[in-house]
Structures are given as structure tokens and as C-alpha cells.
Coordinates of C-alpha atoms in Angstrom, one line a residue:
X20 CA 3.8 38.9 -30.8
X21 CA 1.6 39.1 -27.6
X22 CA 2.9 35.7 -26.4
X23 CA 6.5 36.9 -26.7
X24 CA 6.2 40.3 -25.2
X25 CA 3.8 39.8 -22.3
X26 CA 4.2 37.9 -19.1
X27 CA 0.9 36.1 -19.6
X28 CA -1.0 35.6 -22.8
X29 CA -4.0 33.5 -23.9
X30 CA -4.6 32.2 -27.4
X31 CA -8.2 31.3 -28.1
X32 CA -10.2 30.0 -31.0
X33 CA -12.6 27.3 -32.2
X34 CA -11.3 23.7 -32.9
X35 CA -9.2 23.5 -36.0
X36 CA -8.0 27.1 -36.1
X37 CA -4.4 26.3 -35.5
X38 CA -3.9 27.0 -31.8
X39 CA -1.6 24.0 -31.3
X40 CA 0.4 25.1 -34.4
X41 CA 0.8 28.6 -33.0
X42 CA 1.9 27.0 -29.7
X43 CA 4.6 25.0 -31.5
X44 CA 5.8 28.1 -33.4
X45 CA 6.1 30.1 -30.2
X46 CA 8.0 27.3 -28.5
X47 CA 10.2 27.0 -31.6
X48 CA 11.0 30.7 -31.6
X49 CA 11.8 30.7 -27.9
X50 CA 14.1 27.7 -28.2
X51 CA 15.9 29.4 -31.1
X52 CA 16.5 32.4 -28.8
X53 CA 16.9 30.5 -25.5
X54 CA 20.0 32.5 -24.6
X55 CA 17.6 35.4 -24.0
X56 CA 15.4 33.7 -21.4
X57 CA 17.3 30.8 -19.9
X58 CA 19.9 33.0 -18.2
X59 CA 23.1 31.8 -16.5
X60 CA 21.1 29.2 -14.5
X61 CA 20.0 27.6 -17.8
X62 CA 16.4 27.1 -16.5
X63 CA 14.2 24.9 -18.7
X64 CA 10.9 25.5 -20.5
X65 CA 7.8 23.7 -19.2
X66 CA 5.2 22.3 -21.5
X67 CA 1.9 21.2 -20.0
X68 CA -1.0 19.3 -21.6
X69 CA -4.3 18.1 -20.2
X70 CA -3.9 14.5 -21.5
X71 CA -1.0 12.1 -22.2
X72 CA -2.1 11.9 -25.8
X73 CA -2.1 15.6 -26.3
X74 CA 1.3 15.9 -24.6
X75 CA 2.8 13.2 -26.8
X76 CA 1.4 14.9 -29.9
X77 CA 2.6 18.4 -28.9
X78 CA 6.1 17.1 -28.0
X79 CA 6.4 15.1 -31.2
X80 CA 5.5 18.0 -33.3
X81 CA 8.0 20.2 -31.5
X82 CA 10.8 17.6 -31.8
X83 CA 10.3 17.6 -35.6
X84 CA 11.0 21.3 -35.9
X85 CA 14.4 22.5 -37.3
X86 CA 15.4 24.0 -34.0
X87 CA 15.3 20.6 -32.3
X88 CA 17.4 18.9 -35.1
X89 CA 20.5 18.7 -32.9
X90 CA 18.5 17.9 -29.7
X91 CA 20.2 15.6 -27.2
X92 CA 18.2 13.1 -25.3
X93 CA 19.0 14.8 -22.0
X94 CA 17.6 18.1 -23.3
X95 CA 14.0 16.8 -23.1
X96 CA 12.3 15.2 -20.1
X97 CA 8.8 13.8 -20.3
X98 CA 7.2 13.3 -16.9
X99 CA 4.2 11.1 -16.4
X100 CA 2.7 7.8 -17.5
X101 CA 4.3 5.7 -20.2
X102 CA 4.4 7.4 -23.5
X103 CA 2.2 5.9 -26.3
X104 CA 4.8 6.8 -28.8
X105 CA 7.9 4.6 -28.8
X106 CA 10.2 7.3 -30.1
X107 CA 9.4 9.4 -27.0
X108 CA 10.3 6.6 -24.5
X109 CA 13.9 7.7 -24.3
X110 CA 12.9 11.1 -23.0
X111 CA 10.8 9.8 -20.1
X112 CA 12.0 10.6 -16.6
X113 CA 12.3 6.9 -15.8
X114 CA 14.7 6.5 -18.7
X115 CA 16.8 9.4 -17.6
X116 CA 17.0 8.0 -14.0
X117 CA 18.7 4.9 -15.2
X118 CA 21.7 6.9 -16.5
X119 CA 22.5 8.0 -12.9
X120 CA 23.6 4.6 -11.6
X121 CA 24.7 5.7 -8.2
X122 CA 21.5 7.5 -7.5
X123 CA 19.4 4.8 -9.1
X124 CA 21.0 2.1 -7.0
X125 CA 20.3 4.1 -3.9
X126 CA 16.6 4.5 -5.0
X127 CA 16.5 0.8 -5.7
X128 CA 17.8 0.0 -2.2
X129 CA 15.2 2.3 -0.6
X130 CA 12.5 0.8 -2.8
X131 CA 13.4 -2.7 -1.8
X132 CA 13.3 -1.6 1.9
X133 CA 9.9 -0.1 1.4
X134 CA 8.4 -3.1 -0.3
X135 CA 9.9 -5.5 2.2
X136 CA 8.5 -3.5 5.1
X137 CA 5.2 -3.2 3.4
X138 CA 5.0 -7.0 3.1
X139 CA 5.8 -7.4 6.8
X140 CA 3.0 -5.0 7.7
X141 CA 0.5 -6.7 5.6
X142 CA 1.5 -10.1 6.9
X143 CA 1.4 -9.0 10.6
X144 CA -2.1 -7.5 10.0
X145 CA -3.2 -10.8 8.6
X146 CA -1.9 -12.6 11.6
X147 CA -3.6 -10.2 14.1
X148 CA -6.9 -10.3 12.2
X149 CA -6.8 -14.1 12.2
X150 CA -6.9 -14.2 16.0
X151 CA -10.0 -11.9 15.8
X152 CA -11.9 -13.6 13.0
X153 CA -11.6 -17.3 13.8
X154 CA -10.5 -19.7 16.5
X155 CA -6.7 -20.3 16.5
X156 CA -5.6 -23.9 17.3
X157 CA -4.3 -24.5 20.8
X158 CA -1.1 -25.9 19.3
X159 CA -0.2 -22.4 18.2
X160 CA -0.4 -21.1 21.8
X161 CA 1.6 -24.1 23.0
X162 CA 4.4 -23.4 20.4
X163 CA 4.5 -19.8 21.6
X164 CA 4.7 -21.1 25.2
X165 CA 1.6 -19.3 26.2
X166 CA -0.2 -22.5 27.3
X167 CA 1.9 -24.5 29.8
X168 CA 2.5 -28.2 29.0
X169 CA 0.1 -29.6 31.7
X170 CA -2.7 -27.3 30.5
X171 CA -2.2 -28.2 26.9
X172 CA -2.2 -31.9 27.8
X173 CA -5.5 -31.5 29.6
X174 CA -7.0 -29.7 26.7
X175 CA -5.7 -32.2 24.1
X176 CA -6.9 -35.2 26.0
X177 CA -10.4 -33.8 26.4
X178 CA -13.2 -35.2 28.6
X179 CA -13.2 -39.0 29.0
X180 CA -16.4 -39.4 27.1
X181 CA -15.0 -37.6 24.0
X182 CA -13.2 -39.8 21.5
X183 CA -14.3 -38.4 18.1
X184 CA -12.2 -35.4 16.9
X185 CA -12.1 -33.0 14.0
X186 CA -9.5 -33.4 11.3
X187 CA -7.2 -30.9 12.8
X188 CA -7.4 -32.5 16.3
X189 CA -8.6 -29.4 18.0
X190 CA -10.4 -29.6 21.3
X191 CA -11.7 -26.0 21.3
X192 CA -15.0 -26.8 19.7
X193 CA -15.9 -29.0 22.7
X194 CA -14.1 -27.0 25.4
X195 CA -15.6 -23.6 24.4
X196 CA -19.0 -25.2 23.8
X197 CA -19.2 -23.6 20.4
X198 CA -22.4 -25.5 19.5
X199 CA -24.3 -23.7 22.2
X200 CA -23.6 -20.4 20.6
X201 CA -26.2 -21.2 18.0
X202 CA -28.9 -20.7 20.6
X203 CA -28.1 -17.0 20.9
X204 CA -30.9 -14.6 20.0
X205 CA -28.7 -11.5 19.7
X206 CA -26.7 -12.4 16.5
X207 CA -27.8 -9.2 14.8
X208 CA -27.3 -6.9 17.8
X209 CA -25.0 -3.8 17.5
X210 CA -22.6 -5.6 19.8
X211 CA -21.7 -8.0 17.1
X212 CA -21.6 -5.4 14.4
X213 CA -19.1 -3.5 16.5
X214 CA -16.5 -6.3 16.3
X215 CA -15.5 -5.0 12.9
X216 CA -13.8 -2.1 14.6
X217 CA -11.6 -4.4 16.6
X218 CA -9.8 -5.7 13.5
X219 CA -6.5 -4.2 12.4
X220 CA -7.8 -2.1 9.5
X221 CA -6.2 -2.5 6.1
X222 CA -5.7 1.2 5.8
X223 CA -3.5 2.7 3.1
X224 CA 0.1 2.3 4.1
X225 CA 1.1 4.9 1.5
X226 CA -0.5 8.1 0.3
X227 CA -1.7 8.3 -3.3
X228 CA 1.3 10.2 -4.6
X229 CA 3.8 7.8 -3.1
X230 CA 1.8 4.8 -4.4
X231 CA 1.9 6.2 -7.9
X232 CA 5.7 6.7 -7.6
X233 CA 6.2 3.2 -6.4
X234 CA 4.1 1.9 -9.3
X235 CA 6.1 4.0 -11.7
X236 CA 9.3 2.4 -10.4
X237 CA 8.1 -1.1 -10.2
X238 CA 9.2 -2.2 -13.7
X239 CA 12.8 -1.1 -13.1
X240 CA 13.1 -1.9 -9.4
X241 CA 10.6 -4.7 -8.8
X242 CA 13.3 -7.4 -9.2
X243 CA 15.2 -6.0 -6.2
X244 CA 13.9 -8.1 -3.4
X245 CA 15.1 -7.9 0.2
X246 CA 14.9 -11.1 2.4
X247 CA 11.7 -11.4 4.4
X248 CA 12.0 -10.7 8.1
X249 CA 11.4 -13.6 10.5
X250 CA 8.0 -12.7 11.8
X251 CA 5.9 -14.4 14.4
X252 CA 4.6 -17.9 13.8
X253 CA 1.6 -18.0 11.5
X254 CA -1.5 -18.9 13.4
X255 CA -2.8 -22.4 12.8
X256 CA -6.6 -22.1 12.4
X257 CA -8.7 -24.5 14.4
X258 CA -12.2 -23.3 13.4
X259 CA -13.3 -21.0 10.6
X260 CA -16.0 -20.8 8.0
X261 CA -14.3 -23.2 5.6
X262 CA -13.5 -25.8 8.2
X263 CA -17.0 -25.8 9.6
X264 CA -18.3 -26.5 6.0
X265 CA -15.8 -29.2 5.1
X266 CA -15.0 -31.3 8.2
X267 CA -17.5 -34.1 8.8
X268 CA -17.1 -33.6 12.5
X269 CA -19.3 -30.5 12.2
X270 CA -22.0 -32.1 10.1
X271 CA -24.6 -31.5 12.8
X272 CA -24.3 -27.8 12.0
X273 CA -26.6 -26.8 9.1
X274 CA -24.9 -24.9 6.2
X275 CA -27.2 -21.9 6.8
X276 CA -26.1 -21.7 10.4
X277 CA -22.4 -21.5 9.8
X278 CA -22.2 -17.8 9.1
X279 CA -24.3 -17.0 12.2
X280 CA -22.1 -19.3 14.3
X281 CA -18.9 -17.5 13.0
X282 CA -20.5 -14.2 13.8
X283 CA -21.2 -15.4 17.3
X284 CA -17.6 -16.6 17.7
X285 CA -16.4 -13.2 16.6
X286 CA -18.6 -11.6 19.2
X287 CA -17.0 -13.7 21.9
X288 CA -13.6 -12.8 20.6
X289 CA -14.4 -9.1 20.7
X290 CA -15.3 -9.1 24.4
X291 CA -12.6 -7.2 26.4
X292 CA -12.9 -9.2 29.6
X293 CA -10.1 -11.7 29.9
X294 CA -8.2 -13.6 32.6
X295 CA -5.2 -12.1 34.3
X296 CA -1.9 -14.0 34.5
X297 CA -2.6 -14.5 38.2
X298 CA -5.9 -16.1 37.5
X299 CA -4.5 -18.5 35.0
X300 CA -1.9 -19.7 37.6
X301 CA -4.7 -20.7 39.9
X302 CA -6.3 -23.1 37.4
X303 CA -6.2 -26.7 38.3
X304 CA -8.3 -28.3 35.5
X305 CA -9.5 -26.3 32.5
X306 CA -12.4 -28.6 32.0
X307 CA -13.8 -27.6 35.4
X308 CA -14.0 -23.9 34.4
X309 CA -17.4 -22.3 33.6
X310 CA -18.1 -21.5 30.0
X311 CA -17.6 -17.8 30.7
X312 CA -14.1 -18.5 32.3
X313 CA -13.1 -20.7 29.4
X314 CA -13.7 -17.8 27.0
X315 CA -11.9 -15.5 29.4
X316 CA -8.9 -17.8 29.4
X317 CA -9.0 -18.2 25.6
X318 CA -9.0 -14.4 25.3
X319 CA -6.0 -14.2 27.6
X320 CA -4.2 -16.5 25.2
X321 CA -5.1 -14.3 22.3
X322 CA -3.9 -11.2 24.2
X323 CA -0.6 -12.8 24.9
X324 CA -0.2 -13.9 21.3
X325 CA -1.2 -10.6 19.7
X326 CA 0.6 -8.2 22.0
X327 CA 4.1 -8.8 20.5
X328 CA 2.5 -8.7 17.0
X329 CA 1.1 -5.2 17.7
X330 CA 4.5 -4.1 18.9
X331 CA 6.2 -5.5 15.7
X332 CA 3.5 -3.8 13.6
X333 CA 4.1 -0.4 15.2
X334 CA 7.8 -0.9 14.7
X335 CA 7.4 -1.8 11.0
X336 CA 5.1 1.1 10.4
X337 CA 7.7 3.5 11.8
X338 CA 10.3 1.9 9.6
X339 CA 8.0 2.3 6.6
X340 CA 7.6 6.0 7.3
X341 CA 11.4 6.5 7.6
X342 CA 12.0 4.4 4.5
X343 CA 9.4 6.3 2.4
X344 CA 10.9 9.6 3.5
X345 CA 14.4 8.4 2.4
X346 CA 13.1 7.0 -0.8
X347 CA 11.3 10.3 -1.8
X348 CA 14.3 12.4 -0.7
X349 CA 16.7 10.6 -3.0
X350 CA 14.2 10.3 -5.8
X351 CA 13.3 14.0 -5.6
X352 CA 17.0 15.1 -5.6
X353 CA 17.7 13.0 -8.7
X354 CA 14.5 14.3 -10.4
X355 CA 15.5 17.9 -9.7
X356 CA 18.9 17.3 -11.2
X357 CA 17.5 15.7 -14.3
X358 CA 15.0 18.5 -14.9
X359 CA 17.4 21.3 -14.2
X360 CA 19.8 19.9 -16.8
X361 CA 17.0 19.7 -19.4
X362 CA 16.0 22.4 -21.9
X363 CA 12.3 21.2 -22.1
X364 CA 10.2 19.6 -19.4
X365 CA 6.9 18.1 -20.7
X366 CA 4.2 16.8 -18.4
X367 CA 0.5 16.4 -18.0
X368 CA -1.5 18.5 -15.6
X369 CA -1.8 15.5 -13.3
X370 CA 2.0 15.1 -13.2
X371 CA 2.5 18.8 -12.7
X372 CA 0.3 18.6 -9.5
X373 CA 2.4 15.7 -8.3
X374 CA 5.7 17.4 -8.9
X375 CA 4.7 20.8 -7.6
X376 CA 7.6 20.9 -5.1
X377 CA 10.1 19.8 -7.6
X378 CA 8.9 22.4 -10.1
X379 CA 9.3 25.1 -7.5
X380 CA 13.0 24.2 -7.2
X381 CA 13.5 23.8 -10.9
X382 CA 11.7 27.1 -11.5
X383 CA 11.0 27.1 -15.3
X384 CA 11.0 30.6 -16.8
X385 CA 8.6 29.8 -19.6
X386 CA 5.4 27.7 -19.3
X387 CA 3.3 26.8 -22.3
X388 CA -0.1 25.1 -21.5
X389 CA -2.1 23.4 -24.2
X390 CA -5.9 23.2 -23.7
X391 CA -5.6 25.7 -20.9
X392 CA -9.4 25.9 -20.6
X393 CA -9.3 22.3 -19.2
X394 CA -6.8 23.2 -16.5
X395 CA -8.0 24.5 -13.2
X396 CA -6.1 27.2 -11.4

């Protein structure tokens, strides 16, 4: 009687004393007299359980009561992870969404835009980090028209005394005097360690809530794929860890030296000093440059190659923010409609925290929480 006459009530007792049964009976009685509490807005009842298993058990017991005998599928909405009970699948929020074809197609289009933009962002970050983690082949810079033809020809021909070449025909190993980097004594210095911060970090593109929502929709919407954008040319690697280990050209480098050599290369790549465009225009023969200026020129090529990549990256990140906002707006509007039309909303505490804004709009009049001691305020 207390649960039916007071705004808040707590039912306590040791395990096996029938607390769940009492909860079912209270819900059954309220549903039998729903005209008294639903009002003209027909607000739903909210059932909350701590775990998916407990939620399924509570919901299944309630559905087996006489008052639910004529229950329609749309009267019950189960929110959260996939139900372990097959009979409850038809009540899941995902199943209800499919009935609203117009809204669902719009969600699908926004989902496809999100995933496409996400792929573009990941790919662009891989490109940028490639320039910072290894030596990119000179042919990449030539194809991007960063290296003029005469300069590329000089680099490709190499010094007169050099005839033996790596598999990929790069001249960078000789031109940048990579072998000499092994003589460095500062490979463990903080300067090298700081190069990690120069990489484009693989930070989370989406927040945790949005990521869960995307995962929830993946089964239904994953087949909707938008065409991939035409991004920049993928960098052709000249020298990295794998090439140094596999190409016989580098056999004079000991296996235990390769990691140190790559760290030294990354250190050079992280140096901010680079040539200006005006300086590059004064070069007559790149083989006559000092080692310092050769690296400065190479870093100029990197800057010219990565600058448009960073611009594209920022553009795609803005597009992703806009697409995620549209996706969530359409999805939340549909979810609100589905829940408002229901008589019972069932969800776990985790789902309740994710759908806080939606629940505020739906505004259920009655809330029944099972295992309330496990639920934080």
C-alpha cells in the first residue's frame, strides 16, 4: 500500500523474500489502473534494473501477467544491450526504430556520412604520421610537384660513384647520409623522446556515448557505405624499420642498430628548422649541399606535403562534428517518439544514464527500480 500511496517508497528484505515479486505485483496493479496516472499525455512507466539479466527477468515476468495479455509490441520498449531472451528482441529500441522507415533512412544516411568521414580522418592521420615516422620516397614529392624535375633528376641519378641502389630505387639513404646517424651519442636524449608529441595523435574522434550509439546501430546500418573521398596521394615509403631489415642494400646495418637508426631519423624529422621557398630556388646542385641543409630541404618537402593534409584533416573533423550532431538529433527525436508512444520503458542503469536527456523529455510518471541499493544517486 505504501508504494501506491506515497511519492517515494523503498521495499527492503534479504534475498529470497519476494522483493521482485512485489515489484511485479505493484507494476501489474499500476498498469491495470493506468488511466489514473498516465493522464491525457499518456506518459509511460519506467522500469530500471542494475543488469541486463535482471532487466530481462523482470520484464519477462511482467509480460506474463494477465494485465499484459493484450499488450502490443509498441507498448513496451527495452533500451540497452541486446536482450539475452529471444522473445524480448521485438521490444528493443533498435527493433522499434526499423518501423519508422523515413526516420530510419535519415539516421542511416547520417550514419554513413559519419563513418565515411571517420575513415577519411583516420587515413589522413596515417598519411601525416607516415611523413613523421619514416623517410618518404622522393617520387612522392615529385608526383606532388614539390620537387622540380631538374632537382628530382639530380637526386635520382646520384653521385657518379654510386651505382648500387636499394630495391625501391631511393637515393635518400645516400643523399641524407643516413648511415652517419648511427654515430650519434644522444639517441636516448629528451629531444628524441619529444618527437612523439609531433605525431598527429590518434585521439578519440567520438565521445563514449556516441561511440556506443554507433556500435548499437552498426548491425542495421553498417551495410550503408558512402563512397570514399579522393584524399591525397598515399606516401610511398623509402626507408622504414621493415625496409632496413629486409633490403640487402642495408646489410651493413646490424639488426640491433635498426631501431636506434629509426629513432635518429625521427629526431631529424622533428627538427623545426627547414628551408624557405626562396632558399630552395637558389639551389644549383643538391649534392653540393651540406648535410644540415639537405635535411632542411627534406623537411621543406615534408612541410609542403603535409600542409594540405592538415587542412583536409581540420575540414573533415569539422564535418564529423556536424554529422555527429545531425545524427544524434534525428536519432534522439525518433527515440523520444518511440518512448512517448510506449506504456512501459525498460532499461538498465547504464542505459538510463546515457538517455538522461531523452528521459527528461519523455518524463515518465512512475519509476520502478530493481536492486535500488546497487544504483547510485
